[in-house]
Short mmCIF file of C-alpha atoms in Angstrom, two decimals:
data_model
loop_
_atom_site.label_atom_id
_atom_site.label_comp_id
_atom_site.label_asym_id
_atom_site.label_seq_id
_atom_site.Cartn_x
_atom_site.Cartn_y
_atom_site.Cartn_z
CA UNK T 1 86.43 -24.94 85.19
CA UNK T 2 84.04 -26.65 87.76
CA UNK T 3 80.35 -25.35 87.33
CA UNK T 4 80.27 -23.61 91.35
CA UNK T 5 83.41 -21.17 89.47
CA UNK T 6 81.50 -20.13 87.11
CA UNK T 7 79.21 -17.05 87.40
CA UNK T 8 75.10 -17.29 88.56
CA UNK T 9 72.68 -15.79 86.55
CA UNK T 10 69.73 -13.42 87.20
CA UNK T 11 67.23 -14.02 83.94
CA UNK T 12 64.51 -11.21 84.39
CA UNK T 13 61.56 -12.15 82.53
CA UNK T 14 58.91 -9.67 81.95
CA UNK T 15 55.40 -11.60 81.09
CA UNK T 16 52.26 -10.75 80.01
CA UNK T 17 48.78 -12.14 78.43
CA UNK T 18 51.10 -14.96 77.86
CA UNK T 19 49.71 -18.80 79.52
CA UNK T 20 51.18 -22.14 78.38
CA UNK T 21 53.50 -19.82 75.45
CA UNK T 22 55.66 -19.03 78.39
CA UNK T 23 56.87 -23.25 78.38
CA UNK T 24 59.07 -22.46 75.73
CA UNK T 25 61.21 -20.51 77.63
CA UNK T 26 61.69 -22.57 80.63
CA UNK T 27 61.77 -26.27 79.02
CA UNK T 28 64.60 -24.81 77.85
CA UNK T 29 66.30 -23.56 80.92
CA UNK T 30 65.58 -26.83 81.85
CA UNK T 31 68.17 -27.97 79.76
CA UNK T 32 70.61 -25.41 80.38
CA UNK T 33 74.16 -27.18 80.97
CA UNK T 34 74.99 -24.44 83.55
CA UNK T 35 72.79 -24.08 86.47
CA UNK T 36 73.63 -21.41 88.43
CA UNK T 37 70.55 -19.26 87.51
CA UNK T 38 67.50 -17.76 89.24
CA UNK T 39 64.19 -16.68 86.88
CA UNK T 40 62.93 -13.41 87.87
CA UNK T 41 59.51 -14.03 86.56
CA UNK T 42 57.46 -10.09 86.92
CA UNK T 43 53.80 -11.49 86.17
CA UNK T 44 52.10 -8.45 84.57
CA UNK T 45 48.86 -10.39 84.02
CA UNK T 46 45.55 -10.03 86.24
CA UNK T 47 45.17 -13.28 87.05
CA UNK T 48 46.72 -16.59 87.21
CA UNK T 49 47.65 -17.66 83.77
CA UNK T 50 51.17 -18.55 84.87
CA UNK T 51 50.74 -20.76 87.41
CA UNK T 52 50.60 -24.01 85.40
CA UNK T 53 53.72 -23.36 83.44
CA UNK T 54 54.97 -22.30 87.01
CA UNK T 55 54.04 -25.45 88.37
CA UNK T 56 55.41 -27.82 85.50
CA UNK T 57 59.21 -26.13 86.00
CA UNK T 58 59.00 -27.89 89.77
CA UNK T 59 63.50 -27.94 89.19
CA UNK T 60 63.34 -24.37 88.39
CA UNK T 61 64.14 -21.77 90.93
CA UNK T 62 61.95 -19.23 90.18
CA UNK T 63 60.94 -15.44 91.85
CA UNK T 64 57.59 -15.03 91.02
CA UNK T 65 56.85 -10.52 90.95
CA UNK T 66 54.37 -8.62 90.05
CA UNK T 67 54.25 -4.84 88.05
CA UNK T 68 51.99 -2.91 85.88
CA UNK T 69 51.98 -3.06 82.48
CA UNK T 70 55.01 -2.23 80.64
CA UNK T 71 58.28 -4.24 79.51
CA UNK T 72 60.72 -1.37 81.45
CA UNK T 73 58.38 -1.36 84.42
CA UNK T 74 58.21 -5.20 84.86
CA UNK T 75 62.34 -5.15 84.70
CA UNK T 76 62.59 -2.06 86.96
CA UNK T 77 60.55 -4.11 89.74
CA UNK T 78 62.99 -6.84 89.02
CA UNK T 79 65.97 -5.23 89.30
CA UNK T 80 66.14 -4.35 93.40
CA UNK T 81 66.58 -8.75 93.92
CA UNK T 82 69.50 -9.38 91.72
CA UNK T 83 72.33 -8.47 94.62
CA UNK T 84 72.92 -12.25 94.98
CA UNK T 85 73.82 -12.82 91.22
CA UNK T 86 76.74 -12.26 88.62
CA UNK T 87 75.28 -11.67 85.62
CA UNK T 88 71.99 -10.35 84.53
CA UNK T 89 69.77 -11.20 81.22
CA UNK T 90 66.79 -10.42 79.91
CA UNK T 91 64.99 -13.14 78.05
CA UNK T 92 61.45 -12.24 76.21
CA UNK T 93 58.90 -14.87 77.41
CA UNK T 94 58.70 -17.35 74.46
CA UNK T 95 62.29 -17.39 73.20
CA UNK T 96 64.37 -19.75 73.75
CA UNK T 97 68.15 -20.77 75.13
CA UNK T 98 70.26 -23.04 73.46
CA UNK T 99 71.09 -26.01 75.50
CA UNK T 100 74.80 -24.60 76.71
CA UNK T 101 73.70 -21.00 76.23
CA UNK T 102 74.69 -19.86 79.47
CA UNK T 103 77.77 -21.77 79.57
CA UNK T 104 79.21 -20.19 77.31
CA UNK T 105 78.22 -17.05 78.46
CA UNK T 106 79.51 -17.94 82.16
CA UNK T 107 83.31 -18.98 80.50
CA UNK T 108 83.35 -16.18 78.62
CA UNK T 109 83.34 -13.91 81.35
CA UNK T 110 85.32 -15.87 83.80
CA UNK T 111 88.48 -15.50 81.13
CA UNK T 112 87.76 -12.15 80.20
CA UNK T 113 87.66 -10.16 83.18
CA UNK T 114 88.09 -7.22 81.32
CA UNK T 115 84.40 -7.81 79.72
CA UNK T 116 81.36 -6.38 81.66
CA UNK T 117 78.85 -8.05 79.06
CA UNK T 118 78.67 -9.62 76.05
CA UNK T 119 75.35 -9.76 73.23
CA UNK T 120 74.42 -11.96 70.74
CA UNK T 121 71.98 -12.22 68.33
CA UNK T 122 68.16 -13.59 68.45
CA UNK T 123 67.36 -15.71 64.97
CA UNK T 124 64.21 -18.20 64.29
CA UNK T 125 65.56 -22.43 63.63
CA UNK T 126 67.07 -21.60 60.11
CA UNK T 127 69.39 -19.28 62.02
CA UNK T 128 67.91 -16.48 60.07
CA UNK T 129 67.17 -13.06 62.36
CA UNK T 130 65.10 -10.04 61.53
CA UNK T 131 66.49 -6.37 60.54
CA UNK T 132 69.80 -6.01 59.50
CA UNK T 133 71.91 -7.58 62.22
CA UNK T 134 75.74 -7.75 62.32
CA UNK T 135 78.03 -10.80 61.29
CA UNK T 136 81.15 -9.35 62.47
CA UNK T 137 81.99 -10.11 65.86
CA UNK T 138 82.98 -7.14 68.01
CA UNK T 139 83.12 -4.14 70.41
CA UNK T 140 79.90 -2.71 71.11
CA UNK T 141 80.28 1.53 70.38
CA UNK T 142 77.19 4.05 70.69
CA UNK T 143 77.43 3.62 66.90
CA UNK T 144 77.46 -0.23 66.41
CA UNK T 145 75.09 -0.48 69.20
CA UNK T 146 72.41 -0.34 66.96
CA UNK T 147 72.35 -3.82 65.18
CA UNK T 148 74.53 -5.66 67.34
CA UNK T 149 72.36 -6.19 70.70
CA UNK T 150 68.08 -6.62 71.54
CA UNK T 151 66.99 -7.81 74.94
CA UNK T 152 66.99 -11.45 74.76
CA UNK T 153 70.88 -11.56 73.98
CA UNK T 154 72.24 -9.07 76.55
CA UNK T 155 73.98 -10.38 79.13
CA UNK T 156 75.75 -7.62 81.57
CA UNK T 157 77.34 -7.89 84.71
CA UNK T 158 75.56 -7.02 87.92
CA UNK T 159 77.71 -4.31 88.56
CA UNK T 160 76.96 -2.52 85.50
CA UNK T 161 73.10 -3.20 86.20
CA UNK T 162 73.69 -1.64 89.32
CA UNK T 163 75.72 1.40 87.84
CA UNK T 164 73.09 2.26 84.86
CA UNK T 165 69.65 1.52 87.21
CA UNK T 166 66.31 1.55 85.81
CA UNK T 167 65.38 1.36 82.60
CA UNK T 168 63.13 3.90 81.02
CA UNK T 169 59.89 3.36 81.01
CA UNK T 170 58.81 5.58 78.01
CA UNK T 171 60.50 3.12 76.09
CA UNK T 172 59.02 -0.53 76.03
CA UNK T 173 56.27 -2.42 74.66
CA UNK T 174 53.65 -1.23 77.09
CA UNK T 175 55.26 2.19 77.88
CA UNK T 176 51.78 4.09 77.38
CA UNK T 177 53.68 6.24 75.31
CA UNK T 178 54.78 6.60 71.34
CA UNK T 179 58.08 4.96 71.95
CA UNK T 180 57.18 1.40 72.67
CA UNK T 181 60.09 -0.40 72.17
CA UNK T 182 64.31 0.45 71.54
CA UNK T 183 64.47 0.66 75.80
CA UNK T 184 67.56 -2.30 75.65
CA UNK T 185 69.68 0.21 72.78
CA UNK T 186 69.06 2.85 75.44
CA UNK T 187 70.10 0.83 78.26
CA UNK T 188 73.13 -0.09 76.47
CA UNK T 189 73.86 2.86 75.55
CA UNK T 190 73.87 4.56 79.21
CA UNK T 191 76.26 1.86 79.78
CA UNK T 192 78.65 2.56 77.23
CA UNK T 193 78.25 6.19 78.35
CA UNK T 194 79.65 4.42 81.97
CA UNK T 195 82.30 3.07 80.79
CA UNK T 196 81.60 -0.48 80.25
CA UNK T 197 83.06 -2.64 78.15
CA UNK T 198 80.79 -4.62 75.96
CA UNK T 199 81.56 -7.10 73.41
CA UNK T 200 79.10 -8.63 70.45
CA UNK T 201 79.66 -12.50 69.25
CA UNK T 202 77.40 -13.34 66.69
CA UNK T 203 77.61 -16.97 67.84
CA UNK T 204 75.95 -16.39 70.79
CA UNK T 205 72.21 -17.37 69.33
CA UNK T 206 68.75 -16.86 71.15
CA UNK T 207 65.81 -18.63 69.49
CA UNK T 208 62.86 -16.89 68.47
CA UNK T 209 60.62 -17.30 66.01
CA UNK T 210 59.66 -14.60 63.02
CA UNK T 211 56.79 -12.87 62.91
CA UNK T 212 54.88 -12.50 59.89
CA UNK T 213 53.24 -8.72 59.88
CA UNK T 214 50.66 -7.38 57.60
CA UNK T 215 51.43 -4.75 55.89
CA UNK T 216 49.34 -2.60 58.17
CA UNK T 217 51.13 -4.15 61.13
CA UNK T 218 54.15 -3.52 59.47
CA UNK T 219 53.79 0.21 58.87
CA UNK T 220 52.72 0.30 62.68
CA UNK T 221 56.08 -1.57 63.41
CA UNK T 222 57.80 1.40 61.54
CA UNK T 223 56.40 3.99 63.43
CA UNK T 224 56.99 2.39 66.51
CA UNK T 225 60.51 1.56 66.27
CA UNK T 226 61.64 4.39 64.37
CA UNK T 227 59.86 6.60 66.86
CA UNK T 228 61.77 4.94 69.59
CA UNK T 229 65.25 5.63 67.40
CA UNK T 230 64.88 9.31 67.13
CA UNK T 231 64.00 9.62 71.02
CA UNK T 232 66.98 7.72 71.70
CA UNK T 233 69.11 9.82 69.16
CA UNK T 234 67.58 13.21 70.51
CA UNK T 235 67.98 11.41 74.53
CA UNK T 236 71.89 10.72 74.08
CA UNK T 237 72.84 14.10 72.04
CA UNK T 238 74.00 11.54 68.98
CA UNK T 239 76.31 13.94 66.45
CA UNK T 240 74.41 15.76 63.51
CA UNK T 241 76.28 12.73 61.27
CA UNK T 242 74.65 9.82 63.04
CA UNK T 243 71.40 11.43 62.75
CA UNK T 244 71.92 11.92 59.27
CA UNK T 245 72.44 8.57 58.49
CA UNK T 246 69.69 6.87 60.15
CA UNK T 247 67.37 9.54 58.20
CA UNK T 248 68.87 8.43 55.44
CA UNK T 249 68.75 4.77 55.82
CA UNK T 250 64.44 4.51 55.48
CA UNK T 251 64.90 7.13 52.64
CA UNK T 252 67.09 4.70 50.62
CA UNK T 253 64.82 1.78 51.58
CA UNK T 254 62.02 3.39 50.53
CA UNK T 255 63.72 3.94 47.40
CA UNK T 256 65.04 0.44 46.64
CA UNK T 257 61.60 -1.10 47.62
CA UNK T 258 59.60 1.11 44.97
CA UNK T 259 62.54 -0.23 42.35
CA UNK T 260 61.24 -3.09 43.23
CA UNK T 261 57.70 -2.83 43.21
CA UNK T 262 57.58 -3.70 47.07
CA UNK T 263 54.97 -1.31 48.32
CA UNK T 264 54.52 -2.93 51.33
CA UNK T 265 58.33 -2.60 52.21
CA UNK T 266 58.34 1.02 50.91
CA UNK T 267 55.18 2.11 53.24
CA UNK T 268 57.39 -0.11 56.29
CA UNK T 269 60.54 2.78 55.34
CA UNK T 270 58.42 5.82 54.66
CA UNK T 271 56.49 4.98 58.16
CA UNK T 272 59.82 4.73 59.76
CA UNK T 273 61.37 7.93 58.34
CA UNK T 274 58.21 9.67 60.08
CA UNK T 275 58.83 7.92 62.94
CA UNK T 276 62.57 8.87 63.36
CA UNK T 277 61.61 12.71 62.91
CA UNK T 278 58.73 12.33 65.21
CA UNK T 279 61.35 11.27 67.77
CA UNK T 280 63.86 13.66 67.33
CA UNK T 281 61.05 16.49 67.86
CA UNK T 282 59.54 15.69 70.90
#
């Protein structure tokens, strides 16, 4: 299939307190294979940071915004200027695309019609990824949804962008509020809820480095996240059974880590069990 068959890409990039880091992420949409993309770049910074990173992508087409703080309020502002593209995506600032990354993506939907998105998986050079993701490729349910999509991997049609709308901005790094992060899971699942049809390949790989938390930073990641979980869980009226089982989950790693003298990971559960029943009782 010739490259002007394929579909165009809107990539809306929410960026912030981030100068020269953001390189990473366009040297390699440089050397995308397709390219039939626009960057939706929402600058959240106060001053000019960007510009030289801007400047160095001169092959790039790129929509420079602007939006308060906050990862669902940077994509909100985006969202209005993708009527001219196919698919839209939503790559973190310093990840990375694999050279035929949206390629793939592109053929995939053009033979599967049926398909209104597909995720993949984010994972550092070794190809190892963080939490407990998925190897099984497959259809994405309110109840796989969980640890088979994140941001950087999700790649939906416009019409189903257009159908769901904004995120919400409680949820997102930057929200203001206790639920700072989990806002793609939500988005995913109001599109589910719509009727879309999403599939998961595991193959589909987004770079991104580890981080390496302290275990202070790591408790804080715990509370965080699993606060986000139970708002989503108490947001989409998940069944008592669902809810049961992710309580469960940080109780049984909590368990396991103490059999294993890992305090660090046990405090990481524990904080996350709080977190969960935080959410669900707001």
């Amino acid at each position: 299939m010739e490259e002007h068959d394929l579909p165009s890409f809107a990539l809306v990039v929410a960026t912030v307190d981030r100068g020269d880091g953001l390189r990473i992420l366009l040297d390699s949409l440089e050397r995308q294979t397709h390219r039939r993309f626009r960057v939706l770049l929402v600058d959240q910074n106060t001053d000019d940071r960007v510009v030289p990173a801007l400047e160095a992508s001169p092959d790039l087409e790129i929509v420079r915004l602007h939006a308060p703080r906050g990862l669902s309020r940077a994509r909100n502002a985006a969202l209005p200027r993708i009527a001219d593209d196919d698919i839209v995506s939503f790559p973190d600032d310093d990840c990375a695309y694999p050279d035929d990354l949206l390629e793939r993506v592109a053929g995939r939907l053009s033979e599967r019609p049926d398909l209104d998105g597909v995720t993949g998986r984010t994972t550092d050079a070794d190809g190892r990824s963080s939490g407990r993701w998925s190897t099984e490729p497959g259809r994405l349910e309110r109840d796989t949804v969980w640890n088979r999509a994140n941001s950087a991997s999700t790649f939906l049609r416009r019409q189903v962008v257009e159908r769901v709308g904004e995120f919400d901005e409680q949820l997102g790094l930057g929200s203001g509020s206790k639920w700072s992060s989990g806002e793609e899971i939500d988005y995913l699942v109001r599109a589910l809820d719509s009727g879309a049809r999403i599939e998961f390949d595991p193959s589909l790989n987004v770079l991104h480095e580890l981080r390496t938390f302290t275990t202070e930073e790591l408790r804080a990641v715990g509370r965080r996240d699993g606060g986000s979980v139970g708002y989503i869980l108490r947001k989409h009226r998940y069944p008592p059974r669902v809810v049961a089982r992710m309580l469960v989950r940080p109780v049984g790693g909590t368990v396991v880590s103490l059999a294993r003298f890992d305090v660090a990971r046990a405090r990481f559960h524990a904080a996350t069990l709080r977190g969960r029943v935080a959410g669900l009782k707001r």
